[in-house]
């Protein structure tokens, strides 16, 4: 039986983005499940989590890798000569990356394999530094669960993502080794395990589905910002509008909804909260004809966003226009926790749609503005009758994202 779990993670700083928040929620769920946890983290600041032993991994600063990486940075800053692309093409990663990995590996050498029943590597973004470090510690491989939060390398993302990184062949070889050496692997979604298994077949054999967690109950007492009308029919999208997440279909759908319901313009609002560098010009052009479209092009504190999600009439999860979306969005647990209807704008083959179910009434593809308007019509009709009726009411999803279900999954190992 698994009792003691060791976790190696990039960061447990909540301010370092959705990836860090997802990792913290995962750790909190494991702690709530009753496991004894030791977390080694490369945040490089002293951070404590409840009921968890947290150990900061220091950066190794007295090494040739550290010296050369700093020389490379200074050279780029002073002369505009950046040799990093050459280094990454040759070796797959930067000198800083290799020094980080070496720092993590050196610290992990003190781990006694007999002290842990399970060793989990977590990462965020395109890092996977903990995974690289553990590859070099074969004595720990029989207890290793490599968690894969997103497709990797980047050229394995489904279209419309089409970015090929420098050193992509070396990154492929790195992940091939991870798939072969880790005794277990974990994925936030069934579709992601299948997607990555098509490139690295061993993941199909070793892979567990461990969804992003609800984490500890969030009791938010943040004041609502002035632009949020608590009494309005509020449709909220909170989060980064990346290049592939085009909000045009949603906005046009909202405009159609207002046209069909003329009185709604007096008490309805569509809020887009978060950075949208690729779409801000488009959004501003829509705003000229749609005053009830509110756009806040900046990061908003998490507790404020969570309070808005709880007070909104409906929350939007906007994904890319594609044939498939194997991701489980990091905001999905937050929307389930908020317990308001989720308007899912995602491909037919998507993890969000799979979890919500084929009969879920508030799903549409990203650019189907007519269907989006119909969804808004339906929600608005319920809101006019009784705003309190607008709830998600999905205890099955709350259970699926809970520490109870996580414990059941881990105990199968």
mmCIF file of C-alpha atoms in Angstrom:
data_model
loop_
_atom_site.group_PDB
_atom_site.id
_atom_site.type_symbol
_atom_site.label_atom_id
_atom_site.label_comp_id
_atom_site.label_asym_id
_atom_site.label_seq_id
_atom_site.Cartn_x
_atom_site.Cartn_y
_atom_site.Cartn_z
ATOM 1 C CA UNK A 1 0.000 0.000 0.000
ATOM 2 C CA UNK A 2 1.219 3.490 -0.847
ATOM 3 C CA UNK A 3 1.675 5.707 2.201
ATOM 4 C CA UNK A 4 4.709 7.931 1.548
ATOM 5 C CA UNK A 5 4.884 9.983 -1.655
ATOM 6 C CA UNK A 6 7.780 12.137 -2.823
ATOM 7 C CA UNK A 7 7.020 14.866 -5.370
ATOM 8 C CA UNK A 8 9.534 16.765 -7.502
ATOM 9 C CA UNK A 9 8.073 19.895 -9.045
ATOM 10 C CA UNK A 10 9.235 23.071 -10.805
ATOM 11 C CA UNK A 11 7.278 25.558 -8.723
ATOM 12 C CA UNK A 12 4.725 25.794 -5.925
ATOM 13 C CA UNK A 13 4.338 29.548 -6.255
ATOM 14 C CA UNK A 14 0.661 30.276 -7.017
ATOM 15 C CA UNK A 15 1.660 33.467 -8.831
ATOM 16 C CA UNK A 16 3.564 31.574 -11.525
ATOM 17 C CA UNK A 17 0.548 30.777 -13.659
ATOM 18 C CA UNK A 18 -2.130 28.142 -14.106
ATOM 19 C CA UNK A 19 0.418 25.311 -14.265
ATOM 20 C CA UNK A 20 1.697 26.065 -10.769
ATOM 21 C CA UNK A 21 -1.879 26.377 -9.470
ATOM 22 C CA UNK A 22 -2.744 22.960 -10.956
ATOM 23 C CA UNK A 23 0.334 21.407 -9.340
ATOM 24 C CA UNK A 24 -0.506 22.913 -5.958
ATOM 25 C CA UNK A 25 -4.090 21.626 -6.188
ATOM 26 C CA UNK A 26 -2.711 18.167 -6.992
ATOM 27 C CA UNK A 27 -0.400 18.267 -3.966
ATOM 28 C CA UNK A 28 -3.202 19.533 -1.706
ATOM 29 C CA UNK A 29 -5.475 16.712 -2.879
ATOM 30 C CA UNK A 30 -2.820 14.103 -2.132
ATOM 31 C CA UNK A 31 -2.349 15.578 1.341
ATOM 32 C CA UNK A 32 -6.117 15.591 1.916
ATOM 33 C CA UNK A 33 -6.172 11.919 0.873
ATOM 34 C CA UNK A 34 -4.002 11.044 3.866
ATOM 35 C CA UNK A 35 -0.643 10.437 2.203
ATOM 36 C CA UNK A 36 2.561 11.576 3.854
ATOM 37 C CA UNK A 37 4.085 14.006 1.353
ATOM 38 C CA UNK A 38 7.591 15.337 0.821
ATOM 39 C CA UNK A 39 7.776 17.966 -1.923
ATOM 40 C CA UNK A 40 11.087 19.008 -3.490
ATOM 41 C CA UNK A 41 10.530 22.202 -5.457
ATOM 42 C CA UNK A 42 12.715 24.450 -7.600
ATOM 43 C CA UNK A 43 10.819 27.643 -6.782
ATOM 44 C CA UNK A 44 13.982 29.007 -5.158
ATOM 45 C CA UNK A 45 12.039 30.675 -2.383
ATOM 46 C CA UNK A 46 10.775 29.339 0.906
ATOM 47 C CA UNK A 47 7.137 28.273 0.450
ATOM 48 C CA UNK A 48 5.104 26.122 2.820
ATOM 49 C CA UNK A 49 1.962 24.110 2.120
ATOM 50 C CA UNK A 50 -0.352 22.722 4.828
ATOM 51 C CA UNK A 51 0.418 19.174 6.008
ATOM 52 C CA UNK A 52 3.293 18.861 3.515
ATOM 53 C CA UNK A 53 7.060 18.750 4.038
ATOM 54 C CA UNK A 54 8.403 21.286 1.514
ATOM 55 C CA UNK A 55 12.094 21.325 0.610
ATOM 56 C CA UNK A 56 13.534 24.053 -1.600
ATOM 57 C CA UNK A 57 16.072 22.918 -4.199
ATOM 58 C CA UNK A 58 18.875 25.514 -4.500
ATOM 59 C CA UNK A 59 20.349 26.489 -7.844
ATOM 60 C CA UNK A 60 23.835 25.086 -8.382
ATOM 61 C CA UNK A 61 25.948 28.204 -8.903
ATOM 62 C CA UNK A 62 29.479 26.839 -8.703
ATOM 63 C CA UNK A 63 29.675 24.912 -11.948
ATOM 64 C CA UNK A 64 30.894 25.468 -15.496
ATOM 65 C CA UNK A 65 27.314 25.187 -16.773
ATOM 66 C CA UNK A 66 26.232 28.051 -14.529
ATOM 67 C CA UNK A 67 29.212 30.210 -15.519
ATOM 68 C CA UNK A 68 28.790 29.570 -19.259
ATOM 69 C CA UNK A 69 25.020 30.155 -19.105
ATOM 70 C CA UNK A 70 25.564 33.540 -17.464
ATOM 71 C CA UNK A 71 28.292 34.456 -19.976
ATOM 72 C CA UNK A 72 25.864 33.594 -22.776
ATOM 73 C CA UNK A 73 23.193 35.859 -21.243
ATOM 74 C CA UNK A 74 25.601 38.761 -20.738
ATOM 75 C CA UNK A 75 26.898 38.367 -24.302
ATOM 76 C CA UNK A 76 23.355 38.520 -25.645
ATOM 77 C CA UNK A 77 22.535 41.579 -23.520
ATOM 78 C CA UNK A 78 25.666 43.569 -24.359
ATOM 79 C CA UNK A 79 26.283 42.613 -27.978
ATOM 80 C CA UNK A 80 22.892 41.335 -29.211
ATOM 81 C CA UNK A 81 24.709 38.139 -30.191
ATOM 82 C CA UNK A 82 22.553 35.271 -28.973
ATOM 83 C CA UNK A 83 24.173 31.866 -29.331
ATOM 84 C CA UNK A 84 21.353 30.121 -27.475
ATOM 85 C CA UNK A 85 19.543 29.036 -30.685
ATOM 86 C CA UNK A 86 22.748 27.319 -31.823
ATOM 87 C CA UNK A 87 23.140 25.579 -28.450
ATOM 88 C CA UNK A 88 19.525 24.389 -28.433
ATOM 89 C CA UNK A 89 19.773 23.102 -32.005
ATOM 90 C CA UNK A 90 22.886 21.148 -31.074
ATOM 91 C CA UNK A 91 21.885 19.818 -27.653
ATOM 92 C CA UNK A 92 18.112 20.251 -27.474
ATOM 93 C CA UNK A 93 18.114 22.604 -24.491
ATOM 94 C CA UNK A 94 19.780 25.756 -23.201
ATOM 95 C CA UNK A 95 22.749 25.863 -20.854
ATOM 96 C CA UNK A 96 20.468 27.307 -18.163
ATOM 97 C CA UNK A 97 18.110 24.353 -18.594
ATOM 98 C CA UNK A 98 20.957 21.868 -18.183
ATOM 99 C CA UNK A 99 22.215 23.675 -15.076
ATOM 100 C CA UNK A 100 18.713 23.635 -13.580
ATOM 101 C CA UNK A 101 18.439 19.900 -14.260
ATOM 102 C CA UNK A 102 21.841 19.308 -12.713
ATOM 103 C CA UNK A 103 20.834 21.347 -9.639
ATOM 104 C CA UNK A 104 17.671 19.281 -9.199
ATOM 105 C CA UNK A 105 19.447 15.965 -9.783
ATOM 106 C CA UNK A 106 22.220 16.746 -7.306
ATOM 107 C CA UNK A 107 19.689 17.528 -4.589
ATOM 108 C CA UNK A 108 17.641 14.409 -5.322
ATOM 109 C CA UNK A 109 20.649 12.148 -4.905
ATOM 110 C CA UNK A 110 19.993 12.347 -1.163
ATOM 111 C CA UNK A 111 16.616 10.622 -1.563
ATOM 112 C CA UNK A 112 16.580 7.132 -0.130
ATOM 113 C CA UNK A 113 14.482 4.972 -2.457
ATOM 114 C CA UNK A 114 13.186 2.973 0.501
ATOM 115 C CA UNK A 115 11.675 6.112 2.098
ATOM 116 C CA UNK A 116 9.132 6.646 -0.689
ATOM 117 C CA UNK A 117 6.453 4.290 -1.970
ATOM 118 C CA UNK A 118 5.865 6.518 -5.012
ATOM 119 C CA UNK A 119 7.861 9.323 -6.642
ATOM 120 C CA UNK A 120 5.941 11.789 -8.840
ATOM 121 C CA UNK A 121 7.466 14.360 -11.181
ATOM 122 C CA UNK A 122 5.298 17.389 -11.977
ATOM 123 C CA UNK A 123 6.082 20.235 -14.315
ATOM 124 C CA UNK A 124 4.518 23.200 -16.082
ATOM 125 C CA UNK A 125 4.773 24.854 -19.472
ATOM 126 C CA UNK A 126 7.502 23.286 -21.574
ATOM 127 C CA UNK A 127 9.888 22.667 -18.681
ATOM 128 C CA UNK A 128 9.838 18.992 -17.631
ATOM 129 C CA UNK A 129 13.063 19.645 -15.736
ATOM 130 C CA UNK A 130 12.087 17.262 -12.895
ATOM 131 C CA UNK A 131 11.520 14.495 -15.467
ATOM 132 C CA UNK A 132 14.928 15.073 -17.065
ATOM 133 C CA UNK A 133 16.584 15.054 -13.650
ATOM 134 C CA UNK A 134 14.970 11.787 -12.593
ATOM 135 C CA UNK A 135 16.087 10.074 -15.789
ATOM 136 C CA UNK A 136 19.615 10.316 -14.401
ATOM 137 C CA UNK A 137 18.652 8.526 -11.161
ATOM 138 C CA UNK A 138 17.877 4.951 -12.274
ATOM 139 C CA UNK A 139 17.629 3.704 -8.683
ATOM 140 C CA UNK A 140 14.322 5.583 -8.432
ATOM 141 C CA UNK A 141 12.732 4.461 -11.706
ATOM 142 C CA UNK A 142 10.766 1.533 -10.264
ATOM 143 C CA UNK A 143 8.769 3.986 -8.128
ATOM 144 C CA UNK A 144 8.518 6.815 -10.666
ATOM 145 C CA UNK A 145 5.236 8.280 -11.946
ATOM 146 C CA UNK A 146 5.926 10.832 -14.698
ATOM 147 C CA UNK A 147 2.995 13.240 -14.962
ATOM 148 C CA UNK A 148 2.494 14.755 -18.433
ATOM 149 C CA UNK A 149 0.261 17.835 -18.297
ATOM 150 C CA UNK A 150 0.335 18.765 -22.012
ATOM 151 C CA UNK A 151 1.572 17.328 -25.310
ATOM 152 C CA UNK A 152 5.357 17.318 -25.577
ATOM 153 C CA UNK A 153 7.435 18.290 -27.525
ATOM 154 C CA UNK A 154 5.462 21.250 -28.893
ATOM 155 C CA UNK A 155 5.348 19.935 -32.457
ATOM 156 C CA UNK A 156 3.138 17.130 -31.111
ATOM 157 C CA UNK A 157 0.383 19.628 -30.315
ATOM 158 C CA UNK A 158 -2.645 19.138 -32.577
ATOM 159 C CA UNK A 159 -3.419 21.739 -35.208
ATOM 160 C CA UNK A 160 -3.905 24.715 -35.265
ATOM 161 C CA UNK A 161 -0.769 24.721 -33.084
ATOM 162 C CA UNK A 162 2.155 24.430 -35.467
ATOM 163 C CA UNK A 163 5.263 25.447 -33.559
ATOM 164 C CA UNK A 164 8.419 23.378 -34.054
ATOM 165 C CA UNK A 165 10.941 24.073 -31.313
ATOM 166 C CA UNK A 166 14.690 24.252 -31.656
ATOM 167 C CA UNK A 167 16.249 20.902 -30.818
ATOM 168 C CA UNK A 168 12.963 19.084 -31.314
ATOM 169 C CA UNK A 169 14.664 15.793 -32.230
ATOM 170 C CA UNK A 170 16.579 15.757 -28.959
ATOM 171 C CA UNK A 171 13.342 16.568 -27.106
ATOM 172 C CA UNK A 172 11.665 13.603 -28.809
ATOM 173 C CA UNK A 173 14.491 11.337 -27.675
ATOM 174 C CA UNK A 174 14.211 12.725 -24.132
ATOM 175 C CA UNK A 175 10.511 11.934 -23.919
ATOM 176 C CA UNK A 176 10.948 8.542 -25.534
ATOM 177 C CA UNK A 177 13.274 7.733 -22.660
ATOM 178 C CA UNK A 178 10.784 9.075 -20.099
ATOM 179 C CA UNK A 179 8.052 6.848 -21.543
ATOM 180 C CA UNK A 180 10.320 3.798 -21.288
ATOM 181 C CA UNK A 181 11.992 4.424 -17.908
ATOM 182 C CA UNK A 182 9.086 5.661 -15.746
ATOM 183 C CA UNK A 183 7.174 2.756 -14.219
ATOM 184 C CA UNK A 184 3.954 4.784 -14.313
ATOM 185 C CA UNK A 185 2.774 7.831 -16.192
ATOM 186 C CA UNK A 186 -0.099 10.191 -15.476
ATOM 187 C CA UNK A 187 -2.260 12.402 -17.694
ATOM 188 C CA UNK A 188 -4.999 14.922 -16.860
ATOM 189 C CA UNK A 189 -7.236 13.538 -19.604
ATOM 190 C CA UNK A 190 -8.049 10.302 -21.366
ATOM 191 C CA UNK A 191 -7.657 11.961 -24.769
ATOM 192 C CA UNK A 192 -4.185 13.233 -23.867
ATOM 193 C CA UNK A 193 -3.039 9.745 -22.872
ATOM 194 C CA UNK A 194 -4.297 8.414 -26.198
ATOM 195 C CA UNK A 195 -2.728 11.326 -28.079
ATOM 196 C CA UNK A 196 0.698 10.949 -26.465
ATOM 197 C CA UNK A 197 0.434 7.164 -26.713
ATOM 198 C CA UNK A 198 0.218 7.498 -30.486
ATOM 199 C CA UNK A 199 3.776 8.881 -30.409
ATOM 200 C CA UNK A 200 5.124 6.982 -27.392
ATOM 201 C CA UNK A 201 3.202 3.667 -27.185
ATOM 202 C CA UNK A 202 4.487 2.781 -23.710
ATOM 203 C CA UNK A 203 2.336 5.560 -22.249
ATOM 204 C CA UNK A 204 -0.790 3.567 -23.144
ATOM 205 C CA UNK A 205 0.481 0.711 -20.960
ATOM 206 C CA UNK A 206 1.682 2.786 -18.008
ATOM 207 C CA UNK A 207 -0.726 5.729 -18.126
ATOM 208 C CA UNK A 208 -3.183 6.681 -15.389
ATOM 209 C CA UNK A 209 -5.836 9.368 -15.802
ATOM 210 C CA UNK A 210 -5.331 11.900 -12.997
ATOM 211 C CA UNK A 211 -7.430 14.980 -13.781
ATOM 212 C CA UNK A 212 -6.637 18.473 -12.551
ATOM 213 C CA UNK A 213 -7.890 18.707 -8.990
ATOM 214 C CA UNK A 214 -10.394 20.900 -7.208
ATOM 215 C CA UNK A 215 -7.816 21.249 -4.436
ATOM 216 C CA UNK A 216 -8.790 22.669 -1.075
ATOM 217 C CA UNK A 217 -12.146 24.490 -0.905
ATOM 218 C CA UNK A 218 -11.632 28.090 -1.987
ATOM 219 C CA UNK A 219 -13.431 30.502 0.331
ATOM 220 C CA UNK A 220 -13.083 33.725 -1.617
ATOM 221 C CA UNK A 221 -13.975 36.995 0.026
ATOM 222 C CA UNK A 222 -12.542 39.243 -2.675
ATOM 223 C CA UNK A 223 -14.519 42.320 -3.568
ATOM 224 C CA UNK A 224 -16.060 42.213 -7.001
ATOM 225 C CA UNK A 225 -14.557 44.793 -9.360
ATOM 226 C CA UNK A 226 -16.728 47.777 -10.302
ATOM 227 C CA UNK A 227 -17.135 46.568 -13.889
ATOM 228 C CA UNK A 228 -18.825 43.336 -12.776
ATOM 229 C CA UNK A 229 -22.581 43.805 -12.365
ATOM 230 C CA UNK A 230 -23.721 41.186 -9.885
ATOM 231 C CA UNK A 231 -27.369 41.763 -10.795
ATOM 232 C CA UNK A 232 -26.835 41.328 -14.547
ATOM 233 C CA UNK A 233 -27.037 38.273 -16.763
ATOM 234 C CA UNK A 234 -23.242 37.849 -16.843
ATOM 235 C CA UNK A 235 -21.389 35.571 -19.238
ATOM 236 C CA UNK A 236 -17.742 35.352 -18.178
ATOM 237 C CA UNK A 237 -14.611 34.139 -19.906
ATOM 238 C CA UNK A 238 -11.654 34.388 -17.529
ATOM 239 C CA UNK A 239 -8.193 33.428 -18.742
ATOM 240 C CA UNK A 240 -5.548 33.999 -21.351
ATOM 241 C CA UNK A 241 -6.917 34.297 -24.890
ATOM 242 C CA UNK A 242 -4.034 32.670 -26.718
ATOM 243 C CA UNK A 243 -3.612 33.034 -30.464
ATOM 244 C CA UNK A 244 -5.547 29.827 -31.105
ATOM 245 C CA UNK A 245 -8.461 30.879 -28.837
ATOM 246 C CA UNK A 246 -10.305 33.296 -31.079
ATOM 247 C CA UNK A 247 -13.255 34.905 -29.250
ATOM 248 C CA UNK A 248 -14.943 36.195 -32.431
ATOM 249 C CA UNK A 249 -17.501 33.365 -32.575
ATOM 250 C CA UNK A 250 -18.485 33.968 -28.955
ATOM 251 C CA UNK A 251 -18.810 37.728 -29.454
ATOM 252 C CA UNK A 252 -20.881 37.405 -32.638
ATOM 253 C CA UNK A 253 -23.063 34.855 -30.859
ATOM 254 C CA UNK A 254 -23.568 37.353 -28.044
ATOM 255 C CA UNK A 255 -24.495 40.048 -30.567
ATOM 256 C CA UNK A 256 -27.052 37.719 -32.190
ATOM 257 C CA UNK A 257 -28.471 36.976 -28.754
ATOM 258 C CA UNK A 258 -28.876 40.704 -28.038
ATOM 259 C CA UNK A 259 -30.554 41.215 -31.418
ATOM 260 C CA UNK A 260 -33.079 38.471 -30.628
ATOM 261 C CA UNK A 261 -33.642 39.803 -27.120
ATOM 262 C CA UNK A 262 -33.630 43.634 -27.401
ATOM 263 C CA UNK A 263 -34.302 44.204 -23.707
ATOM 264 C CA UNK A 264 -31.293 42.052 -22.735
ATOM 265 C CA UNK A 265 -28.870 44.850 -23.613
ATOM 266 C CA UNK A 266 -30.090 46.646 -20.493
ATOM 267 C CA UNK A 267 -29.033 43.869 -18.111
ATOM 268 C CA UNK A 268 -26.643 41.495 -19.902
ATOM 269 C CA UNK A 269 -22.866 41.593 -20.143
ATOM 270 C CA UNK A 270 -20.162 39.520 -21.780
ATOM 271 C CA UNK A 271 -16.890 39.783 -19.894
ATOM 272 C CA UNK A 272 -13.507 38.796 -21.327
ATOM 273 C CA UNK A 273 -11.021 38.915 -18.459
ATOM 274 C CA UNK A 274 -7.327 38.313 -19.098
ATOM 275 C CA UNK A 275 -4.539 38.978 -21.609
ATOM 276 C CA UNK A 276 -5.524 38.820 -25.282
ATOM 277 C CA UNK A 277 -2.535 40.214 -27.172
ATOM 278 C CA UNK A 278 -3.450 38.486 -30.445
ATOM 279 C CA UNK A 279 -7.107 39.520 -30.352
ATOM 280 C CA UNK A 280 -7.300 42.905 -28.661
ATOM 281 C CA UNK A 281 -7.731 44.859 -31.899
ATOM 282 C CA UNK A 282 -10.589 42.571 -32.969
ATOM 283 C CA UNK A 283 -12.242 42.805 -29.564
ATOM 284 C CA UNK A 284 -11.983 46.595 -29.517
ATOM 285 C CA UNK A 285 -13.651 46.766 -32.933
ATOM 286 C CA UNK A 286 -16.547 44.661 -31.611
ATOM 287 C CA UNK A 287 -16.840 46.899 -28.544
ATOM 288 C CA UNK A 288 -17.710 49.893 -30.717
ATOM 289 C CA UNK A 289 -21.076 48.318 -31.569
ATOM 290 C CA UNK A 290 -21.545 46.284 -28.352
ATOM 291 C CA UNK A 291 -21.265 48.426 -25.198
ATOM 292 C CA UNK A 292 -22.188 45.460 -22.989
ATOM 293 C CA UNK A 293 -18.983 43.688 -24.074
ATOM 294 C CA UNK A 294 -16.412 44.306 -21.337
ATOM 295 C CA UNK A 295 -12.734 43.572 -21.995
ATOM 296 C CA UNK A 296 -10.070 43.644 -19.265
ATOM 297 C CA UNK A 297 -6.756 43.013 -21.030
ATOM 298 C CA UNK A 298 -4.663 42.147 -17.977
ATOM 299 C CA UNK A 299 -4.063 39.484 -15.363
ATOM 300 C CA UNK A 300 -6.581 39.677 -12.530
ATOM 301 C CA UNK A 301 -5.825 38.136 -9.086
ATOM 302 C CA UNK A 302 -7.042 34.566 -8.748
ATOM 303 C CA UNK A 303 -9.315 35.191 -5.748
ATOM 304 C CA UNK A 304 -11.063 38.006 -7.646
ATOM 305 C CA UNK A 305 -11.536 35.803 -10.705
ATOM 306 C CA UNK A 306 -12.863 32.969 -8.568
ATOM 307 C CA UNK A 307 -15.392 35.284 -6.941
ATOM 308 C CA UNK A 308 -16.549 36.501 -10.368
ATOM 309 C CA UNK A 309 -16.896 32.907 -11.582
ATOM 310 C CA UNK A 310 -19.108 32.141 -8.571
ATOM 311 C CA UNK A 311 -21.264 35.208 -9.195
ATOM 312 C CA UNK A 312 -21.509 34.888 -12.999
ATOM 313 C CA UNK A 313 -24.617 33.541 -14.689
ATOM 314 C CA UNK A 314 -22.447 31.260 -16.837
ATOM 315 C CA UNK A 315 -18.724 30.625 -17.315
ATOM 316 C CA UNK A 316 -17.144 30.108 -20.727
ATOM 317 C CA UNK A 317 -14.349 27.638 -21.467
ATOM 318 C CA UNK A 318 -13.020 28.605 -24.892
ATOM 319 C CA UNK A 319 -10.706 26.206 -26.701
ATOM 320 C CA UNK A 320 -9.088 26.186 -30.120
ATOM 321 C CA UNK A 321 -10.949 25.620 -33.349
ATOM 322 C CA UNK A 322 -9.579 22.205 -34.270
ATOM 323 C CA UNK A 323 -10.500 18.619 -35.018
ATOM 324 C CA UNK A 324 -9.461 17.510 -31.539
ATOM 325 C CA UNK A 325 -8.547 19.102 -28.213
ATOM 326 C CA UNK A 326 -6.954 16.504 -25.923
ATOM 327 C CA UNK A 327 -6.354 19.003 -23.117
ATOM 328 C CA UNK A 328 -8.229 19.260 -19.850
ATOM 329 C CA UNK A 329 -8.200 23.060 -19.375
ATOM 330 C CA UNK A 330 -6.695 24.144 -16.083
ATOM 331 C CA UNK A 331 -9.746 26.330 -15.419
ATOM 332 C CA UNK A 332 -12.148 23.374 -15.697
ATOM 333 C CA UNK A 333 -11.968 22.512 -11.948
ATOM 334 C CA UNK A 334 -12.459 26.195 -11.057
ATOM 335 C CA UNK A 335 -15.624 26.325 -13.176
ATOM 336 C CA UNK A 336 -16.908 23.102 -11.606
ATOM 337 C CA UNK A 337 -16.192 24.566 -8.162
ATOM 338 C CA UNK A 338 -18.036 27.780 -9.093
ATOM 339 C CA UNK A 339 -21.125 25.602 -9.801
ATOM 340 C CA UNK A 340 -22.478 27.773 -12.602
ATOM 341 C CA UNK A 341 -23.365 26.522 -16.100
ATOM 342 C CA UNK A 342 -20.315 26.010 -18.291
ATOM 343 C CA UNK A 343 -20.550 27.185 -21.886
ATOM 344 C CA UNK A 344 -18.072 24.847 -23.545
ATOM 345 C CA UNK A 345 -16.720 26.107 -26.878
ATOM 346 C CA UNK A 346 -14.578 23.200 -27.992
ATOM 347 C CA UNK A 347 -14.131 20.674 -30.798
ATOM 348 C CA UNK A 348 -16.474 17.702 -30.938
ATOM 349 C CA UNK A 349 -13.516 15.517 -29.932
ATOM 350 C CA UNK A 350 -12.405 17.243 -26.752
ATOM 351 C CA UNK A 351 -11.869 16.198 -23.160
ATOM 352 C CA UNK A 352 -14.173 18.941 -21.896
ATOM 353 C CA UNK A 353 -17.042 17.708 -24.069
ATOM 354 C CA UNK A 354 -16.318 14.094 -23.113
ATOM 355 C CA UNK A 355 -16.600 14.912 -19.409
ATOM 356 C CA UNK A 356 -19.683 17.100 -19.762
ATOM 357 C CA UNK A 357 -21.372 14.356 -21.800
ATOM 358 C CA UNK A 358 -23.013 14.011 -25.201
ATOM 359 C CA UNK A 359 -26.330 15.302 -23.865
ATOM 360 C CA UNK A 360 -24.887 18.430 -22.266
ATOM 361 C CA UNK A 361 -26.927 21.357 -23.659
ATOM 362 C CA UNK A 362 -24.380 24.176 -23.508
ATOM 363 C CA UNK A 363 -21.685 22.932 -25.885
ATOM 364 C CA UNK A 364 -20.814 24.436 -29.257
ATOM 365 C CA UNK A 365 -17.859 24.554 -31.575
ATOM 366 C CA UNK A 366 -15.841 27.726 -31.281
ATOM 367 C CA UNK A 367 -17.096 29.584 -34.379
ATOM 368 C CA UNK A 368 -20.722 28.401 -34.464
ATOM 369 C CA UNK A 369 -22.193 31.782 -33.517
ATOM 370 C CA UNK A 370 -25.762 30.703 -34.288
ATOM 371 C CA UNK A 371 -25.572 27.820 -31.802
ATOM 372 C CA UNK A 372 -23.832 30.017 -29.233
ATOM 373 C CA UNK A 373 -26.694 32.525 -29.522
ATOM 374 C CA UNK A 374 -29.199 29.703 -29.001
ATOM 375 C CA UNK A 375 -27.345 28.613 -25.849
ATOM 376 C CA UNK A 376 -27.438 32.182 -24.543
ATOM 377 C CA UNK A 377 -31.179 32.402 -25.367
ATOM 378 C CA UNK A 378 -31.816 29.306 -23.273
ATOM 379 C CA UNK A 379 -29.740 30.448 -20.311
ATOM 380 C CA UNK A 380 -31.236 33.936 -20.434
ATOM 381 C CA UNK A 381 -34.751 32.512 -20.374
ATOM 382 C CA UNK A 382 -33.919 30.552 -17.214
ATOM 383 C CA UNK A 383 -32.224 33.583 -15.678
ATOM 384 C CA UNK A 384 -35.317 35.760 -16.207
ATOM 385 C CA UNK A 385 -37.506 33.166 -14.465
ATOM 386 C CA UNK A 386 -35.106 32.590 -11.566
ATOM 387 C CA UNK A 387 -31.430 33.504 -11.606
ATOM 388 C CA UNK A 388 -30.850 31.021 -8.796
ATOM 389 C CA UNK A 389 -31.777 28.181 -11.152
ATOM 390 C CA UNK A 390 -28.552 28.681 -13.082
ATOM 391 C CA UNK A 391 -26.297 26.068 -11.522
ATOM 392 C CA UNK A 392 -24.042 23.408 -12.996
ATOM 393 C CA UNK A 393 -25.213 20.793 -10.471
ATOM 394 C CA UNK A 394 -22.741 18.090 -11.488
ATOM 395 C CA UNK A 395 -21.728 16.155 -8.368
ATOM 396 C CA UNK A 396 -20.270 13.496 -10.677
ATOM 397 C CA UNK A 397 -17.695 15.984 -11.970
ATOM 398 C CA UNK A 398 -16.988 17.306 -8.465
ATOM 399 C CA UNK A 399 -16.304 13.722 -7.365
ATOM 400 C CA UNK A 400 -14.137 13.004 -10.434
ATOM 401 C CA UNK A 401 -11.949 16.012 -9.580
ATOM 402 C CA UNK A 402 -11.863 15.279 -5.843
ATOM 403 C CA UNK A 403 -9.174 13.903 -3.543
ATOM 404 C CA UNK A 404 -11.435 10.892 -2.859
ATOM 405 C CA UNK A 405 -11.315 9.816 -6.494
ATOM 406 C CA UNK A 406 -7.596 10.621 -6.634
ATOM 407 C CA UNK A 407 -6.986 8.297 -3.682
ATOM 408 C CA UNK A 408 -8.857 5.501 -5.445
ATOM 409 C CA UNK A 409 -6.668 5.991 -8.525
ATOM 410 C CA UNK A 410 -3.363 6.064 -6.639
ATOM 411 C CA UNK A 411 -4.327 3.004 -4.602
ATOM 412 C CA UNK A 412 -4.588 0.935 -7.784
ATOM 413 C CA UNK A 413 -0.808 1.078 -8.155
#
